[in-house]
PDB file of C-alpha atoms and ligand atoms in Angstrom:
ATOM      1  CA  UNK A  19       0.000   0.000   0.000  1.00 52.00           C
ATOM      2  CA  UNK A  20       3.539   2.630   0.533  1.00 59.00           C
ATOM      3  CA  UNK A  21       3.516   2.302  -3.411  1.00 75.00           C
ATOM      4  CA  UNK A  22       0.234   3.894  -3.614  1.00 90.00           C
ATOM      5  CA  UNK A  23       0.507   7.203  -6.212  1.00 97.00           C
ATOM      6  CA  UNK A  24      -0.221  10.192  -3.811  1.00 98.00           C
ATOM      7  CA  UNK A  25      -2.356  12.522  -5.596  1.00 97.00           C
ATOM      8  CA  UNK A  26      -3.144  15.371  -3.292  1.00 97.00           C
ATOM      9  CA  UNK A  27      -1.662  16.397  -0.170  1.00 97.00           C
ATOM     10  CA  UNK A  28      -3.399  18.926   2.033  1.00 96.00           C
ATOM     11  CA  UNK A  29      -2.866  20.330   5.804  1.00 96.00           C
ATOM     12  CA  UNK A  30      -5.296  18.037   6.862  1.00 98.00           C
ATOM     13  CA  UNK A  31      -5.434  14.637   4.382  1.00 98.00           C
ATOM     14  CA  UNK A  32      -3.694  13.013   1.842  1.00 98.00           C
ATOM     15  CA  UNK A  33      -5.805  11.645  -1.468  1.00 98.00           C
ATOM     16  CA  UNK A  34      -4.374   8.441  -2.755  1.00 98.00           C
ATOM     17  CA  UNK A  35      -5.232   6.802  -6.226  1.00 98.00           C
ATOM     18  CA  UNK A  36      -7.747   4.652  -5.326  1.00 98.00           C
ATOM     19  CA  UNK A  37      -8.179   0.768  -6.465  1.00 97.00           C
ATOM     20  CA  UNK A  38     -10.331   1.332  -9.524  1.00 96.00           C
ATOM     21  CA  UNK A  39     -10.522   3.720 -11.667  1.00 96.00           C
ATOM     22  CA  UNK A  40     -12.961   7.180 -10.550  1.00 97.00           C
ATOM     23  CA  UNK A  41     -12.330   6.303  -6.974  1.00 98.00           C
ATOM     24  CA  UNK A  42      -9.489   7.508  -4.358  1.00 98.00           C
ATOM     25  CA  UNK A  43      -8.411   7.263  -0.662  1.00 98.00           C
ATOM     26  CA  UNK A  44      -8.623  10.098   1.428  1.00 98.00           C
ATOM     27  CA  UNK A  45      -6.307   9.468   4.205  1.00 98.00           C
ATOM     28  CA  UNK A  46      -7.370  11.829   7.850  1.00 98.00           C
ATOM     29  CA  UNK A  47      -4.105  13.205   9.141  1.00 98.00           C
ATOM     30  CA  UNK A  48      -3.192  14.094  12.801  1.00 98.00           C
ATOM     31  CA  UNK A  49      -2.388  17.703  11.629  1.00 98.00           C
ATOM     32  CA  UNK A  50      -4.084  20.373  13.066  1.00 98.00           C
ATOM     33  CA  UNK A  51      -3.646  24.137  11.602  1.00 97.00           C
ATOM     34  CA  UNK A  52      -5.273  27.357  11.686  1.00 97.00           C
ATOM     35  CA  UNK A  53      -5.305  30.868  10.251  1.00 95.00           C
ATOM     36  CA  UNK A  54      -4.138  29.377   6.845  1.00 93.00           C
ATOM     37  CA  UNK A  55      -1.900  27.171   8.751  1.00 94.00           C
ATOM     38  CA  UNK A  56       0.336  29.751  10.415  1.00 95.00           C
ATOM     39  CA  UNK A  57      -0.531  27.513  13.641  1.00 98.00           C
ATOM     40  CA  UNK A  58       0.174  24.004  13.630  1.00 98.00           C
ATOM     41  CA  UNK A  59       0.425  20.759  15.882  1.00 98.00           C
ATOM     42  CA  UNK A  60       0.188  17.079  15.528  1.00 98.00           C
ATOM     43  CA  UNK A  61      -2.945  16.094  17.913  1.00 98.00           C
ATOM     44  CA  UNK A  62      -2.528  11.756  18.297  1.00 98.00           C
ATOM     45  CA  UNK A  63      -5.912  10.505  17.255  1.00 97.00           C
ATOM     46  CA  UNK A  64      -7.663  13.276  15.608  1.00 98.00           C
ATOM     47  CA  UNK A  65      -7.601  12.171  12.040  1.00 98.00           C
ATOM     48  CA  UNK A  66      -9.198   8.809  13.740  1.00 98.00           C
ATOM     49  CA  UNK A  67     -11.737  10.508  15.177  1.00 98.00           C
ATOM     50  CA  UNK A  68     -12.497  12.776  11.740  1.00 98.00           C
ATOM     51  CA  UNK A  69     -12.402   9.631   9.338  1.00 98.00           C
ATOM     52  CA  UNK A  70     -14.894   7.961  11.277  1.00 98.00           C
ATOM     53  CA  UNK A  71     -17.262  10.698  12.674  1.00 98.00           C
ATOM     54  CA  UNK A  72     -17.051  12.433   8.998  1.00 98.00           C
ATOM     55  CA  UNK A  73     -18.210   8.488   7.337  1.00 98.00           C
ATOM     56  CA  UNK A  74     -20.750   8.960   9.845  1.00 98.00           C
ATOM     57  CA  UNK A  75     -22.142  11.781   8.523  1.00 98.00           C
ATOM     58  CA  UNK A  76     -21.764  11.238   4.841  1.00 98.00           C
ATOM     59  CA  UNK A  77     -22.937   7.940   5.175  1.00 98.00           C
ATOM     60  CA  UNK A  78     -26.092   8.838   6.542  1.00 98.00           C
ATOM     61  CA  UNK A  79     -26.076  11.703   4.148  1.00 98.00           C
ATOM     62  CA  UNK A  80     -25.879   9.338   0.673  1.00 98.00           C
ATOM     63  CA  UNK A  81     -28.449   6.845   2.985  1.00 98.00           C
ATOM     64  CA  UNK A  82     -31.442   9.997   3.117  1.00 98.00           C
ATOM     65  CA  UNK A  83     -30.573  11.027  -0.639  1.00 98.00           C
ATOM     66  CA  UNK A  84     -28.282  13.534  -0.170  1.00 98.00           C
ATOM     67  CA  UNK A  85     -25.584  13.210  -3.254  1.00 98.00           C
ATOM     68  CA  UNK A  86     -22.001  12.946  -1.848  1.00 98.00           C
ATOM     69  CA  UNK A  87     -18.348  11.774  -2.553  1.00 98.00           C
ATOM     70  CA  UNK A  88     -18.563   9.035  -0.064  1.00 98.00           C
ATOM     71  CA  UNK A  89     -17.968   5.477  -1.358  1.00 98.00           C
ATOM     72  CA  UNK A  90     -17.457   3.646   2.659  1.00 98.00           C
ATOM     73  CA  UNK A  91     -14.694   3.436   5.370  1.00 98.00           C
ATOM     74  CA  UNK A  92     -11.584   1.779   4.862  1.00 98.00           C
ATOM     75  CA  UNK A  93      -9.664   1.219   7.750  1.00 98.00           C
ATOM     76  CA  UNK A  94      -9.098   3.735  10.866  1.00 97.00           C
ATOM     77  CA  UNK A  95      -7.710   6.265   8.594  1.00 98.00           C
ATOM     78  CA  UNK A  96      -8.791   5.931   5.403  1.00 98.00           C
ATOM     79  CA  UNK A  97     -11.748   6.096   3.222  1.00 98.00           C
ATOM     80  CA  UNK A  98     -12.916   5.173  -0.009  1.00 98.00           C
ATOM     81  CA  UNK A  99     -14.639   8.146  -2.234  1.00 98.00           C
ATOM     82  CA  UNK A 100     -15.474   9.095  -5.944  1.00 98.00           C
ATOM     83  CA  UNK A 101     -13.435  11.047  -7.719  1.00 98.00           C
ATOM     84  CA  UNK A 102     -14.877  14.769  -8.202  1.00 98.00           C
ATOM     85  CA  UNK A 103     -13.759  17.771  -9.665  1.00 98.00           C
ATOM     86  CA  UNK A 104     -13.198  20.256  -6.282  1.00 98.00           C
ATOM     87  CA  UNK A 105     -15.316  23.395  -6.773  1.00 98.00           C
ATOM     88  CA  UNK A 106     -12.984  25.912  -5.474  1.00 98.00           C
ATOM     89  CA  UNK A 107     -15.378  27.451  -2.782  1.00 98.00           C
ATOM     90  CA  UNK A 108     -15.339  26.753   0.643  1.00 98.00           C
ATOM     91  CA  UNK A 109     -19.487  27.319   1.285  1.00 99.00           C
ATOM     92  CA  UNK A 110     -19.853  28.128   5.158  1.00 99.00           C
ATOM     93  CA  UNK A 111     -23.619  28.001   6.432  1.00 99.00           C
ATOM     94  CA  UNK A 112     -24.080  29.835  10.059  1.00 99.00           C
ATOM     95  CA  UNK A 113     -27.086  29.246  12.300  1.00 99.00           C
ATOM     96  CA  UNK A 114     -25.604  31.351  15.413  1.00 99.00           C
ATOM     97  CA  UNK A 115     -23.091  34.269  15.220  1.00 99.00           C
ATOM     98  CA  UNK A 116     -19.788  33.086  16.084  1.00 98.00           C
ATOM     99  CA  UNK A 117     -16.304  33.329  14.805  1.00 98.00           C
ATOM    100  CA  UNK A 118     -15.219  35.459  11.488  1.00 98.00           C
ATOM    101  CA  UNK A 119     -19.112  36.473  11.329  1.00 98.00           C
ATOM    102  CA  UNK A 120     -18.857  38.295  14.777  1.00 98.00           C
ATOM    103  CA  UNK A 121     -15.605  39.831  14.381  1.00 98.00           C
ATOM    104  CA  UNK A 122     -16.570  41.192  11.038  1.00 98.00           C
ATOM    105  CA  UNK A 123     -19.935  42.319  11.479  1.00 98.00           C
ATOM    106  CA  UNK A 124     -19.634  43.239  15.519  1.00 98.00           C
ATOM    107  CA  UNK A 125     -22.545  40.963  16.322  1.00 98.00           C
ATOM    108  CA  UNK A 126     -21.526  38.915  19.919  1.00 98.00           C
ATOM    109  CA  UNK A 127     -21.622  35.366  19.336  1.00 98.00           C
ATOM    110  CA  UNK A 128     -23.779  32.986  19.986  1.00 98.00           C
ATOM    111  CA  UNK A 129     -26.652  35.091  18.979  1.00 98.00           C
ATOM    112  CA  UNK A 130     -29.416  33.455  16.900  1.00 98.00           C
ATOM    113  CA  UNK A 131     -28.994  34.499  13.114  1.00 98.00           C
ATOM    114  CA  UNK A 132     -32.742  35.474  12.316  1.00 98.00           C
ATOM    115  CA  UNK A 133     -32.576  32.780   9.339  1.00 98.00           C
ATOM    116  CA  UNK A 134     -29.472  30.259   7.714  1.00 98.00           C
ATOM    117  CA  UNK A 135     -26.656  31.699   6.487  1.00 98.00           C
ATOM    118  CA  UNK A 136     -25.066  30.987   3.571  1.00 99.00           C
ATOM    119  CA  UNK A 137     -21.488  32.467   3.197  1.00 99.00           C
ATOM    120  CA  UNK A 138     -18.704  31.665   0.145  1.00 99.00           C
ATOM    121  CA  UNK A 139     -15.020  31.841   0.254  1.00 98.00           C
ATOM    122  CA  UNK A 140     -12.889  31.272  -2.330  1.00 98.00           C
ATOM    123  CA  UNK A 141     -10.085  28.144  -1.429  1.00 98.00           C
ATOM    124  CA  UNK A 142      -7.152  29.852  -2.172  1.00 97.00           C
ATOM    125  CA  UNK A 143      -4.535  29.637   0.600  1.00 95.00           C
ATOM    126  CA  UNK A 144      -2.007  32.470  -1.193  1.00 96.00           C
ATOM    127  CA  UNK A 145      -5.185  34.841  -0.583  1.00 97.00           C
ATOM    128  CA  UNK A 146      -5.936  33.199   2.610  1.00 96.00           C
ATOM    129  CA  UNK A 147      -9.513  31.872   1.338  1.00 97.00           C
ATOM    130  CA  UNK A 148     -10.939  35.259   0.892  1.00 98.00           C
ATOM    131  CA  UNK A 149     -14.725  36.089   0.957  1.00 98.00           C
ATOM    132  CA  UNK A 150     -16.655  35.909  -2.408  1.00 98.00           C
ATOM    133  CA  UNK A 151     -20.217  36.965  -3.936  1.00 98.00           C
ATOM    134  CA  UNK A 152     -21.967  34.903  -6.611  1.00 98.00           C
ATOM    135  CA  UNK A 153     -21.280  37.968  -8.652  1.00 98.00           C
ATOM    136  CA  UNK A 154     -17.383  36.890  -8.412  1.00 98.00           C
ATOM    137  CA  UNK A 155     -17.806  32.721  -8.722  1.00 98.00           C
ATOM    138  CA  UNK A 156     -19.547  33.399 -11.688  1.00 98.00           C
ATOM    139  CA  UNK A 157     -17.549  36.121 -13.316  1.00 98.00           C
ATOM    140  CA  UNK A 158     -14.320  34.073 -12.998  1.00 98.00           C
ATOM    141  CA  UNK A 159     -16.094  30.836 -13.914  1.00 98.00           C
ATOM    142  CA  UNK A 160     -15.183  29.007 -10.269  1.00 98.00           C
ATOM    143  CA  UNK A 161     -19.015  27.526 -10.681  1.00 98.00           C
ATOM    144  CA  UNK A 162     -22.094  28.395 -13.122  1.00 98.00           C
ATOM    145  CA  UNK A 163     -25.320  29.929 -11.806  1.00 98.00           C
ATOM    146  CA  UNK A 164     -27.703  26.387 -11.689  1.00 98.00           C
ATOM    147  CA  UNK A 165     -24.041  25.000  -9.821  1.00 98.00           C
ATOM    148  CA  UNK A 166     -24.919  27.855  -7.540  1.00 98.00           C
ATOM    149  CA  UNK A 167     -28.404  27.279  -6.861  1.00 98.00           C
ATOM    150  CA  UNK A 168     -27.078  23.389  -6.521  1.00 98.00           C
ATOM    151  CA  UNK A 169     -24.964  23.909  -4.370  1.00 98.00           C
ATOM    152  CA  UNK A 170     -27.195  26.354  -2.090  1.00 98.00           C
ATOM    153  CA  UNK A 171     -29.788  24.017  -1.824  1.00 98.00           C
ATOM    154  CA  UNK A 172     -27.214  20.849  -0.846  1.00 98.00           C
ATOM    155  CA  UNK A 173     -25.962  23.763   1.857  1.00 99.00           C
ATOM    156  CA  UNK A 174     -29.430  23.822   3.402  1.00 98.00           C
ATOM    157  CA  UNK A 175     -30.549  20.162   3.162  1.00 98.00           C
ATOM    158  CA  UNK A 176     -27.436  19.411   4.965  1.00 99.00           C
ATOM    159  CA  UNK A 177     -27.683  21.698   7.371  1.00 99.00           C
ATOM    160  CA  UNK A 178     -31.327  20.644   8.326  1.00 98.00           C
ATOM    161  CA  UNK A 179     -29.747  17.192   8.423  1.00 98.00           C
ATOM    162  CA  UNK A 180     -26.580  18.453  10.779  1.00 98.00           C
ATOM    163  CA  UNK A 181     -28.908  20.231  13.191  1.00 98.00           C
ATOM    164  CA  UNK A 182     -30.977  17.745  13.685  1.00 98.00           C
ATOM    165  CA  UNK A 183     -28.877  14.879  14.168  1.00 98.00           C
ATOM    166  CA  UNK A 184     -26.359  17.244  16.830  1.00 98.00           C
ATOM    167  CA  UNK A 185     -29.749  18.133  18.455  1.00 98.00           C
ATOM    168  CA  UNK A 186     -30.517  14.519  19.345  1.00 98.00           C
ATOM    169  CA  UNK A 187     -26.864  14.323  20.903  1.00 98.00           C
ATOM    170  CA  UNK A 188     -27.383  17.564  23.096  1.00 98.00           C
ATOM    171  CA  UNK A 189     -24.978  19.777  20.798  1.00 99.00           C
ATOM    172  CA  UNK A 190     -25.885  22.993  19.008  1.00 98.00           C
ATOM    173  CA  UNK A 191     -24.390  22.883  15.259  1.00 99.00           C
ATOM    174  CA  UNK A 192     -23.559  26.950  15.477  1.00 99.00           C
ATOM    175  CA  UNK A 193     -22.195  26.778  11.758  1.00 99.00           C
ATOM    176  CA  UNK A 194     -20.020  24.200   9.540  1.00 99.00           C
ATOM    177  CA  UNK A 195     -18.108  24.495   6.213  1.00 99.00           C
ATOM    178  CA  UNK A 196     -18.695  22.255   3.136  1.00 99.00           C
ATOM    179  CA  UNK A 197     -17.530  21.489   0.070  1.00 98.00           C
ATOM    180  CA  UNK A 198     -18.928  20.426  -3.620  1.00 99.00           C
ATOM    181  CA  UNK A 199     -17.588  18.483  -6.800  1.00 98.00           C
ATOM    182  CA  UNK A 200     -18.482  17.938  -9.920  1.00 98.00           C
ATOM    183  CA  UNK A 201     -19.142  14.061 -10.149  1.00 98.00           C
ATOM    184  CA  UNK A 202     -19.496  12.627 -13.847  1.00 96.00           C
ATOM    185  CA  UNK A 203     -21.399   9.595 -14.526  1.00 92.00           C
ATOM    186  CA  UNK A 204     -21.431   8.801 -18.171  1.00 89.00           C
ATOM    187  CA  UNK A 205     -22.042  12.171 -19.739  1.00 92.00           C
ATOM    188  CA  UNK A 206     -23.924  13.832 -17.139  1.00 95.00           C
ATOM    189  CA  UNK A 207     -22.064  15.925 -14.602  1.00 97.00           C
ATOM    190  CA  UNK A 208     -23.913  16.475 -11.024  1.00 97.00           C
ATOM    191  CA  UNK A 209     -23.036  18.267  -7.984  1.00 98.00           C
ATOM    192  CA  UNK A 210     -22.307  16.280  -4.386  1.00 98.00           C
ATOM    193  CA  UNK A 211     -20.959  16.811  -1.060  1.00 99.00           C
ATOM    194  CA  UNK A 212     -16.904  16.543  -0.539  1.00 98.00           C
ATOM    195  CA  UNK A 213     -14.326  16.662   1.636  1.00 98.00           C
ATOM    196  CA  UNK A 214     -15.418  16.328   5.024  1.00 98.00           C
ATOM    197  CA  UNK A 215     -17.209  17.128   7.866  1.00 99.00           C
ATOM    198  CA  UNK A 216     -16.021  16.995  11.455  1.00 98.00           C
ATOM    199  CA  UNK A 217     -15.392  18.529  14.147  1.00 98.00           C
ATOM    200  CA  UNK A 218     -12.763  20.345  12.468  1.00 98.00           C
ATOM    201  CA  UNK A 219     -15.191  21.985   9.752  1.00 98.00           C
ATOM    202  CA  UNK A 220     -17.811  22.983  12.738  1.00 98.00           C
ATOM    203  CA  UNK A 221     -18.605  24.710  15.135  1.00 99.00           C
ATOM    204  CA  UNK A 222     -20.430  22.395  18.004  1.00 99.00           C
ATOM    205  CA  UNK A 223     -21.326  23.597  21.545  1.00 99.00           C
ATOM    206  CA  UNK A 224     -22.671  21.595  24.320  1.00 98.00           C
ATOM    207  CA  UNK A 225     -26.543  22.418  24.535  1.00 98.00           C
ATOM    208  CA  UNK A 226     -26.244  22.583  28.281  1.00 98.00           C
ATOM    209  CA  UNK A 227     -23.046  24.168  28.970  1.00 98.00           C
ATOM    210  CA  UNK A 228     -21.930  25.792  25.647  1.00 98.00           C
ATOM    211  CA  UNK A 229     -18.915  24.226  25.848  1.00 98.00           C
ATOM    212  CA  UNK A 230     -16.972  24.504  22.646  1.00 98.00           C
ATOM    213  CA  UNK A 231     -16.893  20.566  21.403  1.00 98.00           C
ATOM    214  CA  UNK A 232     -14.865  21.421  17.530  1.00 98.00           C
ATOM    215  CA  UNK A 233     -11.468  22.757  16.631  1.00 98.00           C
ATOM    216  CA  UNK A 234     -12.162  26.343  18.405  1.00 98.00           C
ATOM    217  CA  UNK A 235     -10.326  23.913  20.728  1.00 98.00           C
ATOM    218  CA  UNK A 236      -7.573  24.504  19.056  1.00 98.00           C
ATOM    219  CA  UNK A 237      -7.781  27.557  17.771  1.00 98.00           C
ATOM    220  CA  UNK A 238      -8.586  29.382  20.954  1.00 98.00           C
ATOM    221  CA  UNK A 239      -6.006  27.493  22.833  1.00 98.00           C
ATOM    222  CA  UNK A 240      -8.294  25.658  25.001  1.00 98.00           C
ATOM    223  CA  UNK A 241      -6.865  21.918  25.075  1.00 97.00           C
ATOM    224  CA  UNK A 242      -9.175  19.332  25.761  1.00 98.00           C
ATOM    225  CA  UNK A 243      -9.228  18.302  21.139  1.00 98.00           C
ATOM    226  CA  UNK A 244      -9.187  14.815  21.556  1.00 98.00           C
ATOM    227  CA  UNK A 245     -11.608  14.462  24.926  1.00 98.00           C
ATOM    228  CA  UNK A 246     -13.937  17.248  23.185  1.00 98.00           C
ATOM    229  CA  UNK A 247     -14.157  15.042  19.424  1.00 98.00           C
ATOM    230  CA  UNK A 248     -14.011  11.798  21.662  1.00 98.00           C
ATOM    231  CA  UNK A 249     -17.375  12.650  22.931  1.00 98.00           C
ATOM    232  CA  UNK A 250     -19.142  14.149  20.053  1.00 98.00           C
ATOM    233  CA  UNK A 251     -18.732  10.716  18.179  1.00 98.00           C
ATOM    234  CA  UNK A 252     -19.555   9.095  21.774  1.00 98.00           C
ATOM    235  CA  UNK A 253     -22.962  11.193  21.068  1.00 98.00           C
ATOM    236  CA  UNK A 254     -23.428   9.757  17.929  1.00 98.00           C
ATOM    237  CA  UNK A 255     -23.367   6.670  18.937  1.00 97.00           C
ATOM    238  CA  UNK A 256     -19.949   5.733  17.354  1.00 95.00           C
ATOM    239  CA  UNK A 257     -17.810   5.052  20.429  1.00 83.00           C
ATOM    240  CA  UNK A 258     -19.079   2.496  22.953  1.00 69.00           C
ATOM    241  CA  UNK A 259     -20.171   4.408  26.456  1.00 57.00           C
ATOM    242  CA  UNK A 260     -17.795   2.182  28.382  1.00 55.00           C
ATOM    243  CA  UNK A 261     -14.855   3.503  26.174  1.00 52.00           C
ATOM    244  CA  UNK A 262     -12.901   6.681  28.001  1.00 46.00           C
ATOM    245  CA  UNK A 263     -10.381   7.959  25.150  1.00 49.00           C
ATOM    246  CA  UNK A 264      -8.924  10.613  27.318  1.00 49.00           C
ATOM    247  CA  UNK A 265      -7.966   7.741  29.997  1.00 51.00           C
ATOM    248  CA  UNK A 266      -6.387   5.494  26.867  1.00 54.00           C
ATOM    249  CA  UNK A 267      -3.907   6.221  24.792  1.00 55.00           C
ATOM    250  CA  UNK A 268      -6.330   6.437  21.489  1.00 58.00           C
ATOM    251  CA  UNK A 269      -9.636   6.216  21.229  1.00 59.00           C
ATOM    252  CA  UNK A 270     -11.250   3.250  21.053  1.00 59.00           C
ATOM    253  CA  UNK A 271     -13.534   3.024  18.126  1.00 62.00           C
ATOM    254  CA  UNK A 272     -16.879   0.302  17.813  1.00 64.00           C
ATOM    255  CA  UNK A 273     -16.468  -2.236  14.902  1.00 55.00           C
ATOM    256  CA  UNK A 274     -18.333  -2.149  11.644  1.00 54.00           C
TER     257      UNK A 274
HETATM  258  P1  TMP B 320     -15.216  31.311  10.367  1.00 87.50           P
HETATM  259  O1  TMP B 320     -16.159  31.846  11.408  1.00 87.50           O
HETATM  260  O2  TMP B 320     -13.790  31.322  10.795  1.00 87.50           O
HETATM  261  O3  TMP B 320     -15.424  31.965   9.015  1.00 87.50           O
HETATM  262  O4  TMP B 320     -15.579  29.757  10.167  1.00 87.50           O
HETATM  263  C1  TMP B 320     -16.861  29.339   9.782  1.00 87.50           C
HETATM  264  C2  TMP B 320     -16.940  27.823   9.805  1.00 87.50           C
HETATM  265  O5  TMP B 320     -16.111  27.264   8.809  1.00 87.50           O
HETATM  266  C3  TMP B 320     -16.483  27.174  11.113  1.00 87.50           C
HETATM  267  O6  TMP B 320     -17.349  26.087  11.395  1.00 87.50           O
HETATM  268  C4  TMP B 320     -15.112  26.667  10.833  1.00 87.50           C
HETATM  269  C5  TMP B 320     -15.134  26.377   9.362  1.00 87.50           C
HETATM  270  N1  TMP B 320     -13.869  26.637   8.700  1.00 87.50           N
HETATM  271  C6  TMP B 320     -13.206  25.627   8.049  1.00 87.50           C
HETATM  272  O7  TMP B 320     -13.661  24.475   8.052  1.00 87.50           O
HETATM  273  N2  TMP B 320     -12.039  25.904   7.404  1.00 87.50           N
HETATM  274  C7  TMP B 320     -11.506  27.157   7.376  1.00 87.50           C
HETATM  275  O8  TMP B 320     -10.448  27.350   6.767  1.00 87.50           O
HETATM  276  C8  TMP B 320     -12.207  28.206   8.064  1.00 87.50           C
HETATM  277  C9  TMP B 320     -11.653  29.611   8.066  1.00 87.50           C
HETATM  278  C10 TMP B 320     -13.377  27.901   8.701  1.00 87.50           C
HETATM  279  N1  LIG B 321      -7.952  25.021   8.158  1.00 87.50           N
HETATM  280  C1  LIG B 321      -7.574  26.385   8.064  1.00 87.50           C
HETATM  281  C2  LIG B 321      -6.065  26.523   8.128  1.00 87.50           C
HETATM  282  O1  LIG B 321      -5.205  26.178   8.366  1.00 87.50           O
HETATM  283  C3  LIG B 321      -8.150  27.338   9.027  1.00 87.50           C
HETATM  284  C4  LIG B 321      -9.128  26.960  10.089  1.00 87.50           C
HETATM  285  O2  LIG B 321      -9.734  25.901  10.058  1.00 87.50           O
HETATM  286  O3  LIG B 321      -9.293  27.788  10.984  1.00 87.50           O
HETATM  287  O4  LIG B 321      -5.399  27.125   8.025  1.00 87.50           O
END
């Protein structure tokens, strides 16, 4: 498997050629960065924790109709997904005011937006993924305007889907970045969820406590990454209740 062609490496994962052709491995890394990577640490388990609460949610995703990338899981740190063409957009949807949102706009955070969000940046890390209008995706060609209103209307179905599933574990999904491809299937070219999503693509707070339960961890300099993810896929149902991650040294994951 070392003689696998790398295709893609980013702060975050590595995409391998995958076994047949129009498939790849995306490989979860321990690496943790922020503000375009400028801050950076190795966090044991994280990419772990990501491959297998972010199947979680794709899976479930593809299983309610949902179009996305996600082919199945592996092994602890890899997964099996279609090949797409990355739209270059990083599409942020924001429920309550928190992060970038508040500094920008001076609103505190954790107020309640009055509706859904939805926010694009343009994934360029020379720029530092600056903030885009559909006025500038469609003048530079990035994505067409039906690949817009695609795209929009994946944004909200999985956000519906995110907030309800973190409501049944007690969490409050604040906001979350996704990302699209362009999947061909014989001549016909459709739009589906990419990447990932995990704990390091949203923001999660404890229902009760507000706690911060996503990478703000890191960010913010809180510690706690690995206890914090541990129990959001505990939540989900994806680690057993007996298992304590922070008392082992990895988490221990439930088979399947
Ligand atoms: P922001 O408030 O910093 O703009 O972040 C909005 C959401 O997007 C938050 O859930 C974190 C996520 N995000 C990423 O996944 N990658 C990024 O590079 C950034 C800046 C944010
Ligand atoms: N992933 C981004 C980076 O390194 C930023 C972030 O998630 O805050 O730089």
């Amino acid at each position: 498997m070392n003689r696998r062609r790398r295709i893609y490496e980013g702060k975050a994962k590595i995409l391998y050629e995958g076994p047949e052709p129009g498939t790849l491995v995306q490989h979860f890394k321990d690496d943790a960065t922020a503000f375009n990577a400028k801050k950076h640490e190795i966090i044991d388990g994280k990419g772990v924790l990501n491959n297998r609460i972010s199947e979680y949610i794709f899976q479930n995703l593809n299983d309610i109709g949902v179009p996305t990338h996600f082919l199945r899981r592996l092994n602890m740190r890899e997964q099996l997904i279609r090949e797409v063409e990355i739209i270059p957009l990083e599409v942020v949807v924001r429920n309550v005011a928190a992060g970038s949102l508040s500094t920008r706009l001076g609103i505190e955070e954790g107020t309640q937006l009055p509706r859904s969000i939805i926010e694009f940046y343009y994934k360029n890390d020379a720029l530092g993924d600056p903030m885009v209008s559909e006025e500038h995706i469609t003048a530079f060609g990035w994505a067409a305007p039906q690949e817009i209103d695609d795209i929009m209307s994946l944004a909200i179905r999985v956000n519906d889907f995110l907030s309800g599933l973190f409501l049944g574990a007690g969490i409050r999904l604040v906001d979350f970045k996704m990302e699209c491809g362009r999947l061909w299937e014989n001549d016909m070219v459709r739009i589906v969820v990419a990447d990932e999503i995990s704990p390091d693509s949203c923001r999660l707070w404890d229902m009760k406590t507000n706690e911060k339960m996503d990478k703000d961890r890191f960010r913010r300099d809180l510690g706690g990454l690995v206890e914090a993810y541990s129990e959001v896929a505990k939540r989900l149902g994806i680690l057993t209740e007996s298992d304590n991650p922070a008392a082992k040294p990895g988490p221990t994951l439930v088979k399947g």
